[in-house]
Short mmCIF file of C-alpha atoms and ligand atoms in Angstrom, two decimals:
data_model
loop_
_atom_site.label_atom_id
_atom_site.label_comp_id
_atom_site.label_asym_id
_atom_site.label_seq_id
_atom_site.Cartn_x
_atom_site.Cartn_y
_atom_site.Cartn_z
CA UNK Q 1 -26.75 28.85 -5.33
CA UNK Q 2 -27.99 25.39 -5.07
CA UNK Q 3 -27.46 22.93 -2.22
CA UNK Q 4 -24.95 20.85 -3.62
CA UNK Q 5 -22.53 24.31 -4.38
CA UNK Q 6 -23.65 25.57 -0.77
CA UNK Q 7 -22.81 22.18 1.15
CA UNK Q 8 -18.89 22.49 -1.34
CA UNK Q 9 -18.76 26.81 -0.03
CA UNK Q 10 -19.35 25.52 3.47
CA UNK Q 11 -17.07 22.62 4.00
CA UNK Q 12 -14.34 24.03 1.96
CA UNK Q 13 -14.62 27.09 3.89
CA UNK Q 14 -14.16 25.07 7.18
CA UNK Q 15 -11.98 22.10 6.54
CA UNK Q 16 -9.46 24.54 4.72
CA UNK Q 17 -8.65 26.19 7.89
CA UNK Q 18 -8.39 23.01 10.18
CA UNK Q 19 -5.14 22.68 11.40
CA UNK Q 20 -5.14 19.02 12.30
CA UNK Q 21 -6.96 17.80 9.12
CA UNK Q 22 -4.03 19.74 7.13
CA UNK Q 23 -1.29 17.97 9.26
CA UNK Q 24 -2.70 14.72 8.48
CA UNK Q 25 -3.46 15.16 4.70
CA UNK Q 26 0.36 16.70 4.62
CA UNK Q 27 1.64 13.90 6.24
CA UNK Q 28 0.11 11.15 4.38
CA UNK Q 29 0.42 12.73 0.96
CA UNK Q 30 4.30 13.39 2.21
CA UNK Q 31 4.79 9.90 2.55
CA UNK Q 32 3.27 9.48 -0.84
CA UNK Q 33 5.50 11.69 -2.46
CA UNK Q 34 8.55 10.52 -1.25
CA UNK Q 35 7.47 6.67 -2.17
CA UNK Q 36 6.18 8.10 -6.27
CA UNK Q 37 9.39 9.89 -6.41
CA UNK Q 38 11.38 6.69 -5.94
CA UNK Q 39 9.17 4.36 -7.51
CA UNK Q 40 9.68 6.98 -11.02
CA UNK Q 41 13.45 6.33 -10.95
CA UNK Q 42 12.46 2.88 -11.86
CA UNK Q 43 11.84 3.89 -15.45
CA UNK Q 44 14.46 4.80 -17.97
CA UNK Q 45 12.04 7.25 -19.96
CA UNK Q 46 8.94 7.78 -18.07
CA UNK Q 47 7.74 10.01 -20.64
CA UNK Q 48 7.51 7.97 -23.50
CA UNK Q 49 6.00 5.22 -21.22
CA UNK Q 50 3.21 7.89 -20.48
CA UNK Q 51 2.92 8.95 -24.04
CA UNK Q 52 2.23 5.01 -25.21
CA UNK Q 53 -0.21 4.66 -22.48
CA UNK Q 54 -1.93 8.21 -23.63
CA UNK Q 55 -2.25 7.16 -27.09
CA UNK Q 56 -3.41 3.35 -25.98
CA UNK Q 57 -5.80 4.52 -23.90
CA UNK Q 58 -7.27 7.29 -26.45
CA UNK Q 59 -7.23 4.60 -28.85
CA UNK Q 60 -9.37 2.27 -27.63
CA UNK Q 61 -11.79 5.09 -25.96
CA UNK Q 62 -12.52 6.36 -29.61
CA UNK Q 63 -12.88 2.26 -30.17
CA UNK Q 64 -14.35 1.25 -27.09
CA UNK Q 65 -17.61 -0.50 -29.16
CA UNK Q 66 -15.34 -2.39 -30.73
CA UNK Q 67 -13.26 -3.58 -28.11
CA UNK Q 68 -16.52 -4.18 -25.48
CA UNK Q 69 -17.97 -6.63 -28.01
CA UNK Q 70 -14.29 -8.04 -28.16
CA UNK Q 71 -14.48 -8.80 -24.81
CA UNK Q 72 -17.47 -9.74 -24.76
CA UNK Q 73 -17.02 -12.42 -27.37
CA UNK Q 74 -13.66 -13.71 -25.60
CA UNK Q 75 -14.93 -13.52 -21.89
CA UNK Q 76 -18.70 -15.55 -22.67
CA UNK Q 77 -16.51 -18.25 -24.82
CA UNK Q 78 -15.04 -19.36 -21.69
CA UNK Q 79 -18.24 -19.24 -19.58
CA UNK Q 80 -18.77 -16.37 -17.81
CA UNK Q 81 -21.31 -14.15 -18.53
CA UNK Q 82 -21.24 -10.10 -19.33
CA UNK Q 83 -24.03 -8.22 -18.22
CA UNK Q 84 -24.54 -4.28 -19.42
CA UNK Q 85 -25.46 -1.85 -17.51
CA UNK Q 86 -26.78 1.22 -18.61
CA UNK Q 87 -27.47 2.97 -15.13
CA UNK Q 88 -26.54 2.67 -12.08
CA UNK Q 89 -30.29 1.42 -10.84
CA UNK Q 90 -29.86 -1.35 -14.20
CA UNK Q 91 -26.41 -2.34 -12.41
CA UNK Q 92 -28.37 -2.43 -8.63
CA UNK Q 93 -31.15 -4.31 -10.32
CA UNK Q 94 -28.84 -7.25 -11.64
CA UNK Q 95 -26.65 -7.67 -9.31
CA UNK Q 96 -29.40 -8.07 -6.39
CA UNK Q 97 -31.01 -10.24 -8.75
CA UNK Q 98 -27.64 -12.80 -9.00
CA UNK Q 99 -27.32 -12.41 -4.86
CA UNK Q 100 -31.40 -13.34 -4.09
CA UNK Q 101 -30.90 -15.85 -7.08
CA UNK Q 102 -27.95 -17.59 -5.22
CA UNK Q 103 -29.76 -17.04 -1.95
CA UNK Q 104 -26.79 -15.55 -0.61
CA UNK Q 105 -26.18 -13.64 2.42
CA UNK Q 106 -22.77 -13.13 3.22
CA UNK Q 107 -20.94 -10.65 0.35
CA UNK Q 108 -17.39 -10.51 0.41
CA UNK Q 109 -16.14 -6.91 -1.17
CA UNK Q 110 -12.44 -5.89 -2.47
CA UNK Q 111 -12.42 -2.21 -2.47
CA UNK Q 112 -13.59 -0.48 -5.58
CA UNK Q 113 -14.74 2.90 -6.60
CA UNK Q 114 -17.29 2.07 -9.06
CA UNK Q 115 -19.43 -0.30 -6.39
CA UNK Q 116 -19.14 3.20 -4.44
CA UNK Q 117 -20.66 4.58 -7.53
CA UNK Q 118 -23.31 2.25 -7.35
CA UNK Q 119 -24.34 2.43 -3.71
CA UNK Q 120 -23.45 -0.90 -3.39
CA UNK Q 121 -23.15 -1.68 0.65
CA UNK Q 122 -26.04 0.26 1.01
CA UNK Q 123 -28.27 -1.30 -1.34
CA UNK Q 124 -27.41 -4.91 0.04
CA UNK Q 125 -27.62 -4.20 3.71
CA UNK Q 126 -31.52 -2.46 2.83
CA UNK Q 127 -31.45 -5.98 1.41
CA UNK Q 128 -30.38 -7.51 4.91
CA UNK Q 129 -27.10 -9.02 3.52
CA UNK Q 130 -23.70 -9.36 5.69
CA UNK Q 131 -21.24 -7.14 3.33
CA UNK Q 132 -17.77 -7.01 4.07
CA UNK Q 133 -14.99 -4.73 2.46
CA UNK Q 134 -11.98 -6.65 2.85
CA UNK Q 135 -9.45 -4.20 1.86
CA UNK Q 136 -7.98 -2.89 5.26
CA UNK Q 137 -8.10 0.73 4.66
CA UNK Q 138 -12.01 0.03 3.04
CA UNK Q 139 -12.75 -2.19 5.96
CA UNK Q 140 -11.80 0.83 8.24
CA UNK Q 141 -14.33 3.41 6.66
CA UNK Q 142 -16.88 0.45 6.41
CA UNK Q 143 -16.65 0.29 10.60
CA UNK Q 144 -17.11 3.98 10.95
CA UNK Q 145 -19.40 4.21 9.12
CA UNK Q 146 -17.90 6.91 6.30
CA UNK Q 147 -17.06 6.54 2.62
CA UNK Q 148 -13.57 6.38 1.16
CA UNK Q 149 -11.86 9.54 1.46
CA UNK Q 150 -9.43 9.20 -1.12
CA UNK Q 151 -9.50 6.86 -4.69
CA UNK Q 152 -6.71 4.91 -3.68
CA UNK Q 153 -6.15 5.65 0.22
CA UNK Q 154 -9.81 5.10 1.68
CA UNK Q 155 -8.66 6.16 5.19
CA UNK Q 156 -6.29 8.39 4.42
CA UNK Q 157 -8.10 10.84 6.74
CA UNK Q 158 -7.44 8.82 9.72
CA UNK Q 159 -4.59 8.92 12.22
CA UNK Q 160 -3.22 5.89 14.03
CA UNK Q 161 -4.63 7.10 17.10
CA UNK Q 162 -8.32 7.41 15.37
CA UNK Q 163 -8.03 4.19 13.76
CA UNK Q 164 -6.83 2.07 17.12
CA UNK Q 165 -9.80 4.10 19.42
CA UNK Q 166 -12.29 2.76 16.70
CA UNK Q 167 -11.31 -0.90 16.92
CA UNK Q 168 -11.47 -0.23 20.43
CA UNK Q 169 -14.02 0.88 20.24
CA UNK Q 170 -16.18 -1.62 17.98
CA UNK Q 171 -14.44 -4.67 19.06
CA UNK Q 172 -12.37 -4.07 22.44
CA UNK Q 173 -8.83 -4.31 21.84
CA UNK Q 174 -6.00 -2.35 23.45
CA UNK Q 175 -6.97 1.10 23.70
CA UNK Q 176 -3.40 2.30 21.58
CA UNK Q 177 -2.94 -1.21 19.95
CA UNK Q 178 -0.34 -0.66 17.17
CA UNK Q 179 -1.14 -0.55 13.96
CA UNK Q 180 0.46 -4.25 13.52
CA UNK Q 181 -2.09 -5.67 15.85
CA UNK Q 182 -5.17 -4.23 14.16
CA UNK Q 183 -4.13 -5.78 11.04
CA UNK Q 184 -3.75 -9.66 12.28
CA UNK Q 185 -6.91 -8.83 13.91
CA UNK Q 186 -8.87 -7.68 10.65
CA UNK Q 187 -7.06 -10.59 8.86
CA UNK Q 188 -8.08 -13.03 11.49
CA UNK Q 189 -11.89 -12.00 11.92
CA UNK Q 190 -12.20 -11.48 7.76
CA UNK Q 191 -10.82 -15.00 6.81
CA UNK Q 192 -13.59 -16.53 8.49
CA UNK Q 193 -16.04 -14.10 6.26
CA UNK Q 194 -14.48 -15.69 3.10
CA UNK Q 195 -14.95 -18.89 3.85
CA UNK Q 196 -18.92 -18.15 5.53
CA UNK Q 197 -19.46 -15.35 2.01
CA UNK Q 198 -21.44 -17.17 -0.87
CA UNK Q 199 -20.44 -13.89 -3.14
CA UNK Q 200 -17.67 -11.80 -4.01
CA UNK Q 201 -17.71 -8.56 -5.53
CA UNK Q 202 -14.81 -6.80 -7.15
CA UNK Q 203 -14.13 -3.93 -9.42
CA UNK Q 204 -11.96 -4.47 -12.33
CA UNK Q 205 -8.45 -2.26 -13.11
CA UNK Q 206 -8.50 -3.84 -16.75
CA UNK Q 207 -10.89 -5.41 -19.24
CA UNK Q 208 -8.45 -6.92 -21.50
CA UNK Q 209 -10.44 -7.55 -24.85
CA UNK Q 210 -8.18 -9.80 -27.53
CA UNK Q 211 -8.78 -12.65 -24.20
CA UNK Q 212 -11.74 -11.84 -22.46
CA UNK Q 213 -10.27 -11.39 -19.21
CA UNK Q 214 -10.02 -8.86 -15.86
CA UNK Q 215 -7.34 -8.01 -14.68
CA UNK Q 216 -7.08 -6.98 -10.51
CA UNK Q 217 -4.41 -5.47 -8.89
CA UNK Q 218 -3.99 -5.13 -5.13
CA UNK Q 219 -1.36 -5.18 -2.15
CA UNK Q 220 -2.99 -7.27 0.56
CA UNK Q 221 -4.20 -10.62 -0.97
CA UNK Q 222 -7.89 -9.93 0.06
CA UNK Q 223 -8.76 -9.25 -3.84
CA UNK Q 224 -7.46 -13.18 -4.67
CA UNK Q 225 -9.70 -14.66 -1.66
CA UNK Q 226 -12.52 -12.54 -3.28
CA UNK Q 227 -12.43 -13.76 -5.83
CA UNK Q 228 -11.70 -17.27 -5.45
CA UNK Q 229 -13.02 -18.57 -2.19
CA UNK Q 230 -17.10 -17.50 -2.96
CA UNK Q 231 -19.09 -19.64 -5.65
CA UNK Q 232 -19.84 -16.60 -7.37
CA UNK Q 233 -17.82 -13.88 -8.54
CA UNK Q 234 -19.18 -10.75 -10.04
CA UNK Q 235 -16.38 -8.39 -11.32
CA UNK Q 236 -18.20 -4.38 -11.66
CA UNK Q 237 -16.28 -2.23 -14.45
CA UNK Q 238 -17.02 1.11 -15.77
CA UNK Q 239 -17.16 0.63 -19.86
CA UNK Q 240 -14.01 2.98 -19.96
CA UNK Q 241 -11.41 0.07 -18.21
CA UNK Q 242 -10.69 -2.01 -21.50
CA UNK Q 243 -7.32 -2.15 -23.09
CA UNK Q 244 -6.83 -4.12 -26.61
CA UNK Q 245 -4.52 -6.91 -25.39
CA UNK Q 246 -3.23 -8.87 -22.57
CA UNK Q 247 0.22 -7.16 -23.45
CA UNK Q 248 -1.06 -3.93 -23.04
CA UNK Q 249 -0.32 -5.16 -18.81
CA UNK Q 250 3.52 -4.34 -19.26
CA UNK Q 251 2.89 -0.64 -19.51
CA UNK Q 252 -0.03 -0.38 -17.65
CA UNK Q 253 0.46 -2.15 -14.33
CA UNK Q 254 3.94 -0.50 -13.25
CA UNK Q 255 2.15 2.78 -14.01
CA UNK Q 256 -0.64 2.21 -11.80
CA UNK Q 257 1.50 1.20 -9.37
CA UNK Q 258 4.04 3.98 -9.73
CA UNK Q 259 1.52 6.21 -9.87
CA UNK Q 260 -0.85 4.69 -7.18
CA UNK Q 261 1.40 4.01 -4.44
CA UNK Q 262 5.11 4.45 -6.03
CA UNK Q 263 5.90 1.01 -6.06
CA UNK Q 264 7.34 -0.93 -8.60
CA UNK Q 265 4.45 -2.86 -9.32
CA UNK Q 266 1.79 -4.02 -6.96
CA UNK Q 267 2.09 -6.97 -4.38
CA UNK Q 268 -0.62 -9.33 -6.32
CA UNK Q 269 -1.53 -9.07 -9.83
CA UNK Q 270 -4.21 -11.45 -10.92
CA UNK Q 271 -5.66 -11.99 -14.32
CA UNK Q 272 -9.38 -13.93 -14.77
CA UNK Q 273 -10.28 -15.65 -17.36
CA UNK Q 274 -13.75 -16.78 -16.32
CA UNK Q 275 -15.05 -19.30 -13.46
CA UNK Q 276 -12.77 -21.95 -12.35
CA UNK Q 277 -12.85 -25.46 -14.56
CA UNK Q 278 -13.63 -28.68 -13.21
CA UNK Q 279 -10.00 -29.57 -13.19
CA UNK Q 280 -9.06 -26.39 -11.23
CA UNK Q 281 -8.71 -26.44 -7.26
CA UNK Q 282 -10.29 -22.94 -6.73
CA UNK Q 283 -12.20 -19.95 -8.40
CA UNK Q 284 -15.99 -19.65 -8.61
CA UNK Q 285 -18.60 -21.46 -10.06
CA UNK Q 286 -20.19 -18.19 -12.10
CA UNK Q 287 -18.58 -15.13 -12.69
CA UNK Q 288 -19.97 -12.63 -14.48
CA UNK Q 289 -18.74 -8.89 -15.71
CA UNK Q 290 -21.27 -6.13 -15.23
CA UNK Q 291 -20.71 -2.93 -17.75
CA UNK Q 292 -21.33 -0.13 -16.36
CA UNK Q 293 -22.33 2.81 -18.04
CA UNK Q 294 -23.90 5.21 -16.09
CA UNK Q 295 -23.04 8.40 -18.13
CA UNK Q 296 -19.41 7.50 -19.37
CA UNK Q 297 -21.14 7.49 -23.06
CA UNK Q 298 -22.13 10.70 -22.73
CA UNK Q 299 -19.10 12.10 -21.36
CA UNK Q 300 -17.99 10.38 -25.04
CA UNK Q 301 -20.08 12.66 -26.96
CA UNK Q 302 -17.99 15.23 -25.50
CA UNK Q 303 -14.74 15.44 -28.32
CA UNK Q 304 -12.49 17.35 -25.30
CA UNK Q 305 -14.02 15.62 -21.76
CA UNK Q 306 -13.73 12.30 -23.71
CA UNK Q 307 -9.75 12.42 -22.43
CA UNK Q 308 -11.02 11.53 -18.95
CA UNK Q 309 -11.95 8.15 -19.87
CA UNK Q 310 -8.86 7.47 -20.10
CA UNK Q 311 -8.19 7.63 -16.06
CA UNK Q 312 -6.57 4.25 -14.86
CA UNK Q 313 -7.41 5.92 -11.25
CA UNK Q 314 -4.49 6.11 -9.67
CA UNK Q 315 -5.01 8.83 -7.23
CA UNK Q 316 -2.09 10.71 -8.55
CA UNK Q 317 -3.98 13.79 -9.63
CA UNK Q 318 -5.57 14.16 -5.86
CA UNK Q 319 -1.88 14.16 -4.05
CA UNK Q 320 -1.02 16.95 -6.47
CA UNK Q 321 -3.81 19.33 -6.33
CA UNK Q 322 -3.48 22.11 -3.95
CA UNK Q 323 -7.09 22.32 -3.79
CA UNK Q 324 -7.67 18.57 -2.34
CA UNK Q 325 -4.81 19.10 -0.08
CA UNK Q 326 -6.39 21.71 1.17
CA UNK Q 327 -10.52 20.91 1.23
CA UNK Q 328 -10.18 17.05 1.41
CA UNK Q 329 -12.27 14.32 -0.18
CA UNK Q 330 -15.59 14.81 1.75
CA UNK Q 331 -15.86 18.43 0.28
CA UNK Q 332 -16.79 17.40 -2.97
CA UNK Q 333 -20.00 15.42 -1.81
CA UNK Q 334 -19.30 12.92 -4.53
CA UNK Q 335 -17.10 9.45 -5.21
CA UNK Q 336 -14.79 10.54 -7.26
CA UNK Q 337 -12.86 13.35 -6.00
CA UNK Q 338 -9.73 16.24 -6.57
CA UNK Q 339 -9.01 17.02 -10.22
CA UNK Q 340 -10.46 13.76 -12.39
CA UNK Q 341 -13.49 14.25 -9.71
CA UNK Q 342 -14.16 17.33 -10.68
CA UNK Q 343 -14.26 16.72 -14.67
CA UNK Q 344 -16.27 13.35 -14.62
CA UNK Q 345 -18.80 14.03 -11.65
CA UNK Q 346 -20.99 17.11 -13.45
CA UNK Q 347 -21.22 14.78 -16.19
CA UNK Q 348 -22.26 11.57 -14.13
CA UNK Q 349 -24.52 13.26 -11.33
CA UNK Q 350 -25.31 16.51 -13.19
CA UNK Q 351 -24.17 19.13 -14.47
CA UNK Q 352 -26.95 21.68 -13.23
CA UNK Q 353 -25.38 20.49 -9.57
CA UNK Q 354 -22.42 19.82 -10.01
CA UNK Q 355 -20.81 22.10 -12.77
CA UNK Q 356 -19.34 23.92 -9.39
CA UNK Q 357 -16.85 21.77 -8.80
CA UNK Q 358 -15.46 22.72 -12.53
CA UNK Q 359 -14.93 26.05 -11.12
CA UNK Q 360 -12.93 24.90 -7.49
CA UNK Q 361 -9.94 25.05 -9.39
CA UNK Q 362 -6.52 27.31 -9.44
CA UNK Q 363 -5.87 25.71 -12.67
CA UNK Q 364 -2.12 25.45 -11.93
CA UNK Q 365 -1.96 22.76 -14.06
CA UNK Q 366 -0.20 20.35 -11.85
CA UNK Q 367 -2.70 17.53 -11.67
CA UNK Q 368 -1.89 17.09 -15.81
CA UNK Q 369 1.50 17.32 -15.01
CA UNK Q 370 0.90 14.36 -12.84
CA UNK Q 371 -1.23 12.17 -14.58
CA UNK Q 372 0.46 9.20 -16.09
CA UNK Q 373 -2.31 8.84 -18.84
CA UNK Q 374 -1.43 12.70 -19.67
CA UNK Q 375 -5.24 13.73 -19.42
CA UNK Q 376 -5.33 17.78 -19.32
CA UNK Q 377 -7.24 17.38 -16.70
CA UNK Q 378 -6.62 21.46 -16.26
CA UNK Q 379 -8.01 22.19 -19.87
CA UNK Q 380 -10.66 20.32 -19.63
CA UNK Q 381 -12.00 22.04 -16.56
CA UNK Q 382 -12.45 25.01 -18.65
CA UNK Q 383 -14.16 23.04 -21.49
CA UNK Q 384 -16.47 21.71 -18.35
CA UNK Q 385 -16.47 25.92 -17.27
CA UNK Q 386 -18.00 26.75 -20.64
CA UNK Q 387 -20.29 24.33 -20.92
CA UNK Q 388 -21.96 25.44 -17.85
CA UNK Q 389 -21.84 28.56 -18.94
CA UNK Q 390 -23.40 27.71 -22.25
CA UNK Q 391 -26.05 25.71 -20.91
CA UNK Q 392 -26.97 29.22 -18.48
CA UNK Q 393 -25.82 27.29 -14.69
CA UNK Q 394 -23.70 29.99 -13.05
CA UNK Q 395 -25.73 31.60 -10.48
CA UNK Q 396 -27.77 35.14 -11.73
CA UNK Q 397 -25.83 37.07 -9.49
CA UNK Q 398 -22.48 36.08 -10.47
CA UNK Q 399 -23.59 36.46 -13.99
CA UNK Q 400 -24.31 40.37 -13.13
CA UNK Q 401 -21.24 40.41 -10.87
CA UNK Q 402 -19.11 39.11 -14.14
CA UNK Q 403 -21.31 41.41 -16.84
CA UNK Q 404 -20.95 45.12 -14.52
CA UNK Q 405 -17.18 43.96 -14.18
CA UNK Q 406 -17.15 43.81 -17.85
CA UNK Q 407 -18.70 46.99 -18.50
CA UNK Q 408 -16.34 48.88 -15.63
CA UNK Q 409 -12.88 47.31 -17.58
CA UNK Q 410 -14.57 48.63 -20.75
CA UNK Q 411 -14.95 52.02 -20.26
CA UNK Q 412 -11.98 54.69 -19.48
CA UNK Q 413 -14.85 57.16 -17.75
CA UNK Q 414 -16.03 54.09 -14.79
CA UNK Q 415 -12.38 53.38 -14.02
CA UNK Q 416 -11.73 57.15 -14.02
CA UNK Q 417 -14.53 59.22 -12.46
CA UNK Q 418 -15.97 57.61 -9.16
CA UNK Q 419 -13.64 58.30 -6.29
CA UNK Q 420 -11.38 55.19 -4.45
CA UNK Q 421 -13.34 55.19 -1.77
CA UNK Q 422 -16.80 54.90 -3.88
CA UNK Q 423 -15.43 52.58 -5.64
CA UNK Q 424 -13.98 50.30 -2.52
CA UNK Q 425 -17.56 50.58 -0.88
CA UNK Q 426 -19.12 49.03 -4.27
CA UNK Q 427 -16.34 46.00 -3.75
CA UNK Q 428 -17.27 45.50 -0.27
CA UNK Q 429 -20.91 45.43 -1.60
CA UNK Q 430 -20.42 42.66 -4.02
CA UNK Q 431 -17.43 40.67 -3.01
CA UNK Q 432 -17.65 40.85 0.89
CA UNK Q 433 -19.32 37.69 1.30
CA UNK Q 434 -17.78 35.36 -1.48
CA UNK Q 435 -14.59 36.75 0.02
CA UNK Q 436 -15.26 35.02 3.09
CA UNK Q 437 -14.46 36.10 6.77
CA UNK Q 438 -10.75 35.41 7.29
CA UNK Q 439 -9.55 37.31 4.22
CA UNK Q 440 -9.23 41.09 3.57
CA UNK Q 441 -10.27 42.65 1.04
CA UNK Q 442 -8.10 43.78 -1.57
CA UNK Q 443 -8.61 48.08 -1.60
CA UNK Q 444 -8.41 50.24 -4.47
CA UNK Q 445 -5.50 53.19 -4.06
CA UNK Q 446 -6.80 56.24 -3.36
CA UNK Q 447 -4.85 57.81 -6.71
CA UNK Q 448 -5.41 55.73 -9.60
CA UNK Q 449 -1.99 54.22 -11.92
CA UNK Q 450 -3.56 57.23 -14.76
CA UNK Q 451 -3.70 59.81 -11.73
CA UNK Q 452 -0.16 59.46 -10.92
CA UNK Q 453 1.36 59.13 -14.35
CA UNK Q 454 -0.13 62.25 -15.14
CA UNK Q 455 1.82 63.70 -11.51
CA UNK Q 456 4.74 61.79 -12.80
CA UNK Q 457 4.76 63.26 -16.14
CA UNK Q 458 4.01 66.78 -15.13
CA UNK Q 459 6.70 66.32 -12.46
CA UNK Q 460 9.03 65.43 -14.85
CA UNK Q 461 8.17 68.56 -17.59
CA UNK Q 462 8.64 71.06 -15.05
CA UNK Q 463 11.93 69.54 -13.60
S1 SF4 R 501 -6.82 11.50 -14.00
FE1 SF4 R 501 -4.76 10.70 -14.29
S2 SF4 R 501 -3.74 11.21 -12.35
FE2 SF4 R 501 -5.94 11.39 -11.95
S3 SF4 R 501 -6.55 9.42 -11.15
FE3 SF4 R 501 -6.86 9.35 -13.37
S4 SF4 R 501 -5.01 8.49 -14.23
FE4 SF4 R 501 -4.53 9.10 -12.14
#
């Protein structure tokens, strides 16, 4: 087993049995539930809304050349300049380059899963730049020093209590300050770091290609001060975020939201069409788009796994999956976690590592069922499954586990002639350990269903 599958065996194995990590995952993803299932009522056919945005999005992924050199075209006209990416050290390499270009060394941040991708805080504070995540829940894992838990909930490991002892903590304020107070505090002590930062970095929900523009979506009004206080703006999108046309908002927005956080639609929803003009009061002097690749074309080659790039990440698939629930986002060891994690991350860190996390599923299908882009996310774990399997990954002793199992179903005599108890010391042999410690294992009767037909039947003709 390699160390990435070990590290998954070993924290699954020890977060799933934590009481007080399930209580808080419950609790939050309760919440959740309760706000999605409200915010769906909104819609008088939810399913055809899903089914437009299915085919939109599959659309333009089997088009995306197209409409990336649409946007392309449309974005540059107006000024602001695209740069491609092909991996994540090409992205790293460019945007350092635009930061020690602009001599800057203050970096605003609005939270964003692809700068996670990218290593981004890390890189510029090697660099000695001042980065600051400005989104509350980002800002929160930023000060203690983690990574976002969750796609669209950063901190949604964290109590109250945790969150108020760490501002105590880091900046002395009252020991069980409500969670009220720590916000005007972060609000207060970030609006001076927008006015000092000289950059702001954002991700980017939508590339909309017929006007070369990004479209941002966000509930607390640090994304707009991101973007628009700094003299430079650079927006960081995977290649798979474009939609064809500025209309394609009206389906996609309310979804995310829905989706994301069961709202109606999110507090502010901003739409950039390049850096600000002369005439213009704010918005930055250079803004450019960096296109990331990193893997997503090769996940294209892929005619099934293709569906994922369709994700408009809205964390949906995590709340439902019994397995998140139960291991939480750390397990994983990667940025994108639960369901969508576990199809795109063997194809964007490896599959020879990573082609476990494939396999951490019950496949109960309720992550597709949630997904408001329809991706089978189910199905194509098991098109991920056999491509491990074709490419020779599992480990060799599961392979001989899987192969004697094979022969034993096969063959009448092996399920007939050794004994129960032979046959529950060879289990105990081979599936004691994968098992694990806090289950039993499952033991074979000591009569076999054959055994006692033949009683029953023998019974019965001599009755
Ligand atoms: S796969 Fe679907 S449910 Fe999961 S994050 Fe992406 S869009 Fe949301």
């Amino acid at each position: 087993m390699n160390s990435t599958a070990y590290y998954f065996q070993e924290q699954a194995a020890r977060i799933s049995f934590d009481p007080e990590h399930r209580r808080r995952i419950d609790f939050n993803i309760g919440k959740y539930d309760q706000a999605v299932l409200r915010g769906k009522q909104h819609y008088r056919d939810l399913e055809l809304a899903k089914c437009r945005a299915a085919n939109l999005k599959s659309k333009t992924i089997n088009k995306l050349d197209t409409y990336l050199a649409e946007f392309e075209r449309n974005f540059t006209s107006r000024g602001g300049k695209v740069i491609w990416a092909q991996s994540e050290r090409d992205a790293q390499k460019e945007i350092l380059q635009i930061i020690k270009k602009a001599k800057a060394t203050v970096i605003v941040k609005q939270k964003s899963m692809v700068t996670e991708e990218l290593g981004l805080n890390q890189l510029l504070e090697k660099n000695r730049r001042e980065v600051f995540e400005t989104d509350l829940g980002e800002y929160i894992v930023q000060l203690a020093g983690e990574k976002p838990y969750h796609i669209v909930t950063p901190a949604m490991h964290k109590s109250r209590e945790d969150v108020s002892a760490l501002f105590h903590e880091k900046f002395g304020i009252a020991e069980h300050a409500p969670p009220e107070e720590i916000a005007a505090f972060v609000r207060e002590k970030l609006r001076k770091e927008f006015i000092r930062a000289d950059v702001g970095i954002t991700g980017a929900n939508f590339l909309i290609a017929d006007c070369g523009a990004v479209a941002l979506t966000e509930n607390e009004g640090n994304g707009i001060l991101t973007m628009a206080f700094p003299r430079i703006h650079i927006a960081v999108a995977g290649i798979e975020k474009v939609i064809p046309s500025l209309e394609d908002l009206d389906l996609f927005l309310p979804l995310l939201a829905t989706f994301g956080t069961g709202q109606r639609l999110t507090a502010y929803n901003n739409v950039l069409f390049g850096p600000g003009k002369p005439d213009e009061q704010s918005g930055p002097e250079q803004m450019y788009v960096v296109l990331l690749d990193n893997h997503r074309t090769e996940v294209l080659n892929y005619k099934e796994q293709r569906k994922a790039l369709s994700c408009i990440r809205c964390g949906a698939c995590l709340n439902g999956c019994p397995i998140y629930r139960n291991i939480g986002g750390y397990t994983y060891g990667t940025v994108y976690s639960g369901p969508i994690g576990s199809v795109i991350s063997p194809h964007f860190k490896g599959f020879k590592d990573y082609n476990h996390l494939s396999f951490a599923s019950s496949l109960c299908g309720k992550c597709s069922e949630e997904c408001p882009v329809k991706i089978p996310l189910h199905e194509l774990l098991l098109y991920n499954r056999r491509e491990a399997v074709m490419r020779k990954y599992p480990a060799f002793m599961w392979k001989k586990a899987i192969q004697g199992w094979n022969f034993v179903m096969l063959h009448r005599w092996t399920l007939d002639r050794p004994g129960a108890s032979l046959k529950n010391r060879a289990i105990k042999m081979v599936a004691k350990k994968p098992w694990g410690p806090r289950r039993t294992l499952p033991k074979i009767a000591q009569k076999s269903f054959k055994e006692r037909w033949m009683e029953q039947q023998s019974i019965n003709r001599n009755a």
